[in-house]
Coordinates of C-alpha atoms in Angstrom, one line a residue:
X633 CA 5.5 -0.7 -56.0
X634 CA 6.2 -0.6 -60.0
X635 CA 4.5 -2.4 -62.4
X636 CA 6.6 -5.9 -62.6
X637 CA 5.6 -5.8 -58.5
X638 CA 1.6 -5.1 -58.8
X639 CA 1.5 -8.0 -61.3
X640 CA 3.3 -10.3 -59.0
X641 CA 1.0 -9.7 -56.7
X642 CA -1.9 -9.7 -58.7
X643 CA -0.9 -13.1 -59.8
X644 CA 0.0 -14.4 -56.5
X645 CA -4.0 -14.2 -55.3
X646 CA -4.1 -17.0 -58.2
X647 CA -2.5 -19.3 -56.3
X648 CA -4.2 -22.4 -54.4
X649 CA -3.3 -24.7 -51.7
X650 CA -0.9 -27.9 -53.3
X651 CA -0.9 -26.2 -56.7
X652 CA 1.7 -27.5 -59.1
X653 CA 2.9 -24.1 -60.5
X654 CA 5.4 -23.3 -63.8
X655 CA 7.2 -20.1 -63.2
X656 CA 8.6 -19.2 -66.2
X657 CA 11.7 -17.1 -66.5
X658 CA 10.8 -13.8 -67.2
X659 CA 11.4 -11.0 -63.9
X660 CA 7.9 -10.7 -64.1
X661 CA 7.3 -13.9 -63.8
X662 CA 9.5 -14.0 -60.9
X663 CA 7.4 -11.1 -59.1
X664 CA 4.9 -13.8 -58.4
X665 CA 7.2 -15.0 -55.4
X666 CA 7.8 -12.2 -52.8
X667 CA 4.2 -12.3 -52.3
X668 CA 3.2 -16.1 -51.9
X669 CA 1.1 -17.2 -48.9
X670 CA 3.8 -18.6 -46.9
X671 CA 1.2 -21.0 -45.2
X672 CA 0.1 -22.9 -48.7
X673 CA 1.5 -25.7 -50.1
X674 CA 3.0 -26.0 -53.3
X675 CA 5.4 -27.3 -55.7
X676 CA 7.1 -24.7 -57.9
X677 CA 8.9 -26.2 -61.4
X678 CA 10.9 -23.8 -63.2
X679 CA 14.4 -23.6 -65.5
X680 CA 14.7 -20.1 -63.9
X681 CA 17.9 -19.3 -61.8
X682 CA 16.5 -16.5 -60.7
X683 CA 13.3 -17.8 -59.2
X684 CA 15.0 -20.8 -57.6
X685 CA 17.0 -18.3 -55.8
X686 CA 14.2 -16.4 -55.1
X687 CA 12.4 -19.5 -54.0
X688 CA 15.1 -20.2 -51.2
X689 CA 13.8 -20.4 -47.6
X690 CA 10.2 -20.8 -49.0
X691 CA 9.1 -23.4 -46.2
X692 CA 6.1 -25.1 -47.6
X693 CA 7.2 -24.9 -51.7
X694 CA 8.4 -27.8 -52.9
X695 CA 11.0 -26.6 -55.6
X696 CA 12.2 -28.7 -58.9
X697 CA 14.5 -26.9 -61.2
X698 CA 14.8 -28.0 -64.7
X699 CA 18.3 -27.7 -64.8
X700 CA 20.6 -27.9 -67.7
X701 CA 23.5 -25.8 -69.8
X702 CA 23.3 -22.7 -68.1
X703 CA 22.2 -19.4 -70.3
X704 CA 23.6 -16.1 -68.4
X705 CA 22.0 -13.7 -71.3
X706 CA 18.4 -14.8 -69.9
X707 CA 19.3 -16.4 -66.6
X708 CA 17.6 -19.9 -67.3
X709 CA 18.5 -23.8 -68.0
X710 CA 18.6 -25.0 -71.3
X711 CA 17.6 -28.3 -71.0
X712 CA 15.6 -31.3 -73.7
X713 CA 11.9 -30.3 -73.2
X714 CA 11.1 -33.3 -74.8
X715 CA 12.1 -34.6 -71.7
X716 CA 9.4 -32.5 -69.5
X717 CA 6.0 -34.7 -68.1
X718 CA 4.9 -32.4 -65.6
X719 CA 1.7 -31.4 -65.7
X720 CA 0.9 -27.9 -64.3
X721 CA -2.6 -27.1 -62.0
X722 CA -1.3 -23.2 -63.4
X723 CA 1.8 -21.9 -65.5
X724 CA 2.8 -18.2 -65.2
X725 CA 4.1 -17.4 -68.8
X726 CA 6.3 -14.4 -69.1
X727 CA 5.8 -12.6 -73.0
X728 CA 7.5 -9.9 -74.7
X729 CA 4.8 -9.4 -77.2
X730 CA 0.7 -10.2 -77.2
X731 CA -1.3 -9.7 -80.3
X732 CA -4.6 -10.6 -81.5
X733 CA -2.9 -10.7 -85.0
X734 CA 1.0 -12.7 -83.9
X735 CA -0.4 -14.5 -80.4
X736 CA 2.4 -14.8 -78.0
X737 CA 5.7 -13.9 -79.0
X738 CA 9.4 -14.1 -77.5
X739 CA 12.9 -13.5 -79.1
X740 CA 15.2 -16.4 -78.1
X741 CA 13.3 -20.1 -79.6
X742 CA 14.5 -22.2 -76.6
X743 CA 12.3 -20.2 -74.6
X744 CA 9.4 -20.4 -76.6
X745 CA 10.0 -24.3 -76.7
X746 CA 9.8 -24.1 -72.7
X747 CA 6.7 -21.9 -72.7
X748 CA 4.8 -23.7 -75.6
X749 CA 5.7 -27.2 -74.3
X750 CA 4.5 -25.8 -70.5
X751 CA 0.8 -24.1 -72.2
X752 CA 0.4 -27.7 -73.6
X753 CA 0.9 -29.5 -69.8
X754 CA -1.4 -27.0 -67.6
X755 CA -4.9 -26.8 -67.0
X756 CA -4.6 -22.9 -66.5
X757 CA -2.3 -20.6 -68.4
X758 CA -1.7 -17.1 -67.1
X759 CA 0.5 -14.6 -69.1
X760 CA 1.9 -11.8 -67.2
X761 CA 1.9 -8.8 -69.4
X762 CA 2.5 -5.0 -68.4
X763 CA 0.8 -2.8 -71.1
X764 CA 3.7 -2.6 -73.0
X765 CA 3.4 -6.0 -74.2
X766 CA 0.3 -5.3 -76.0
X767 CA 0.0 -5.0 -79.9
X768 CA 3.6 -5.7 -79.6
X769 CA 5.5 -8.5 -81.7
X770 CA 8.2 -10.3 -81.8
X771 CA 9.4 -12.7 -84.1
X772 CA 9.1 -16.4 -82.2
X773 CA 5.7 -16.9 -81.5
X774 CA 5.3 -19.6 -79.4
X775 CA 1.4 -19.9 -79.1
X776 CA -1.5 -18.7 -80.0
X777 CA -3.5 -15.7 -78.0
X778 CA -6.4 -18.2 -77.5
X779 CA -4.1 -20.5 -75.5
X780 CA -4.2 -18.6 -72.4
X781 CA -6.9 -18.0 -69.7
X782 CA -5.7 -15.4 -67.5
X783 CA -3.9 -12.3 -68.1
X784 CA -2.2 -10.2 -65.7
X785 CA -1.6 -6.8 -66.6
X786 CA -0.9 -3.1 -64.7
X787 CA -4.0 -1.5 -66.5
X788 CA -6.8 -2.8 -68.4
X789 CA -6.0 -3.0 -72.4
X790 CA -8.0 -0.7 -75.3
X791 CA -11.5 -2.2 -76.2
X792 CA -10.6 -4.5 -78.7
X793 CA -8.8 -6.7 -76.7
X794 CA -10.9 -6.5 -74.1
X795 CA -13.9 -7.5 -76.6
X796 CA -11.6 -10.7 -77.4
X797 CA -10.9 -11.9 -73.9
X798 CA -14.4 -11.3 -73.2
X799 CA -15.7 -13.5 -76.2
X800 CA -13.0 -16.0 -76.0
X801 CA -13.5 -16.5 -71.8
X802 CA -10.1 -15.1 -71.3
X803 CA -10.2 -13.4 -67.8
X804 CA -7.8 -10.5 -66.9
X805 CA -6.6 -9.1 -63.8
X806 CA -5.4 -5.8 -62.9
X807 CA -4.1 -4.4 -59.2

């Protein structure tokens, strides 16, 4: 299993019976799918064409896709967020950079739009980050490091971050 796969999974244990879940449309965030109880109920929102194909033949997931101009370069909708009133129970937030310094970053704006307007609808926010991610920086940042709760990650980060998630109540998971 590599490391996009072991944080699917991870984040997948997250779930909860007639959650109302944001996948974003990172392939990490996508991992999440394969290993959903198939026995919960759930609606899944997303602008992702990847996990609405992935989502096909789910038999209890209620599916909305936020659809739009299509953008082949990430595989996702562009769409007027203005025009999103969902309001999440969870969101799982793909990143390409997290700093204590930048926050969360991305390189393509629209995105960040879509992630920054989703943080601001859910009650829990869970960034999907392989160890890469870390200390890394892009230059969109779409929110702030503090706006999360969860993070999912392949191995556990070096001690200052792990002193900030501990003294900001951030909890992190790791396979």
């Amino acid at each position: 299993m590599n490391q996009k796969q072991q944080i699917g999974k991870v984040a997948s244990s997250l779930l909860e019976e007639q959650d109302v879940i944001f996948i974003d449309s990172g392939t990490t965030a996508c991992q999440i799918i394969p290993f959903m109880n198939e026995d919960m109920h759930m609606t899944v929102i997303t602008h992702s064409a990847l996990a609405f194909e992935m989502l096909e033949g789910k038999k209890n997931v209620k599916v909305i896709l936020l659809g739009g101009e299509y953008r082949e370069k990430v595989k996702s909708f562009f769409f007027d967020v203005s025009a999103l009133h969902y309001n999440f129970t969870k969101s799982f937030i793909s990143t390409y950079g997290l700093s204590l310094e930048n926050g969360l970053t991305n390189m393509d704006n629209f995105e960040g739009m879509v992630k920054n307007h989703v943080i601001h609808s859910s009650k829990e926010v869970i960034v999907l980050a392989d160890d890469t991610k870390f200390s890394r920086v892009s230059y969109n940042c779409f929110a702030p490091i503090d706006s999360m709760n969860v993070v999912v990650t392949n191995k556990l980060p070096n001690k200052r971050y792990m002193n900030y998630f501990n003294e900001n109540d951030i909890l992190i998971r790791v396979p």
